[in-house]
Phi, psi and omega in degrees: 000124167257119224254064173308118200226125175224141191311170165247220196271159195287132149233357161191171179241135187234128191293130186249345187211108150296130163265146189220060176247167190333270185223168181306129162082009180254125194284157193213168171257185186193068166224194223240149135204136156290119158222162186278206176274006187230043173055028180270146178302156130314044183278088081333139175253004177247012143267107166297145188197134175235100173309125173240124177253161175206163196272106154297005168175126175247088179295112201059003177275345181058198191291339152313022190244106196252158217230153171180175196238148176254344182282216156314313180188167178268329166301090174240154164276177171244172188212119176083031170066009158253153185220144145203180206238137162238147202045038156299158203177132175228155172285001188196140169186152022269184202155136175248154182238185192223169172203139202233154202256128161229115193241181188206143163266156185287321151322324192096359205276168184230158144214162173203127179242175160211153198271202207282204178249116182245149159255000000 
């Protein structure tokens, strides 16, 4: 007997890959997945969900840090209810930063986590 389990509507997002980087100009990785309220992955394909990550704290650097991708965009759709990033790259380290996820649905739904603070 095969037992079918489907997702409901997005209620959060969860980091599955901490950013971590290194040094200043050294690539670094990220990623994501939407789940519902019953910790399920979010794979709908009639759903849209767009990530955006941006550096949420540079601690004491203020506004000198500059945060950018060597890959496509900092802005991915997800595919299979996950997203992640390569060649993420901050201008200065070590330091610690925070980063923070927004993601947006096609639904209207916000969701925003932020990961933890690395140095």
């Amino acid at each position: 007997m095969d037992i079918l389990v489907s997702s409901g509507a997005v209620s959060k997002m969860v980091i599955t890959t901490q950013p971590t980087p290194t040094e200043a100009g050294s690539a670094f990785t990220a990623a994501i997945e939407i789940r519902d309220a019953g910790d399920n992955l979010v794979t709908s394909t009639a759903l849209q969900v767009f990530v955006t990550v941006s550096l949420a704290e540079s601690f004491g650097l203020g506004s000198t840090v500059l945060f950018a991708t060597s890959g496509s965009s900092l802005t991915v759709q997800t595919g299979s209810g996950a997203a992640s990033w390569a060649g993420l790259l901050v201008s200065k380290a070590p330091v610690v930063y925070a980063f923070a996820f927004k993601a947006t649905t096609s639904a209207g739904v916000s969701l925003t986590t932020v990961s933890h603070r690395v140095a």
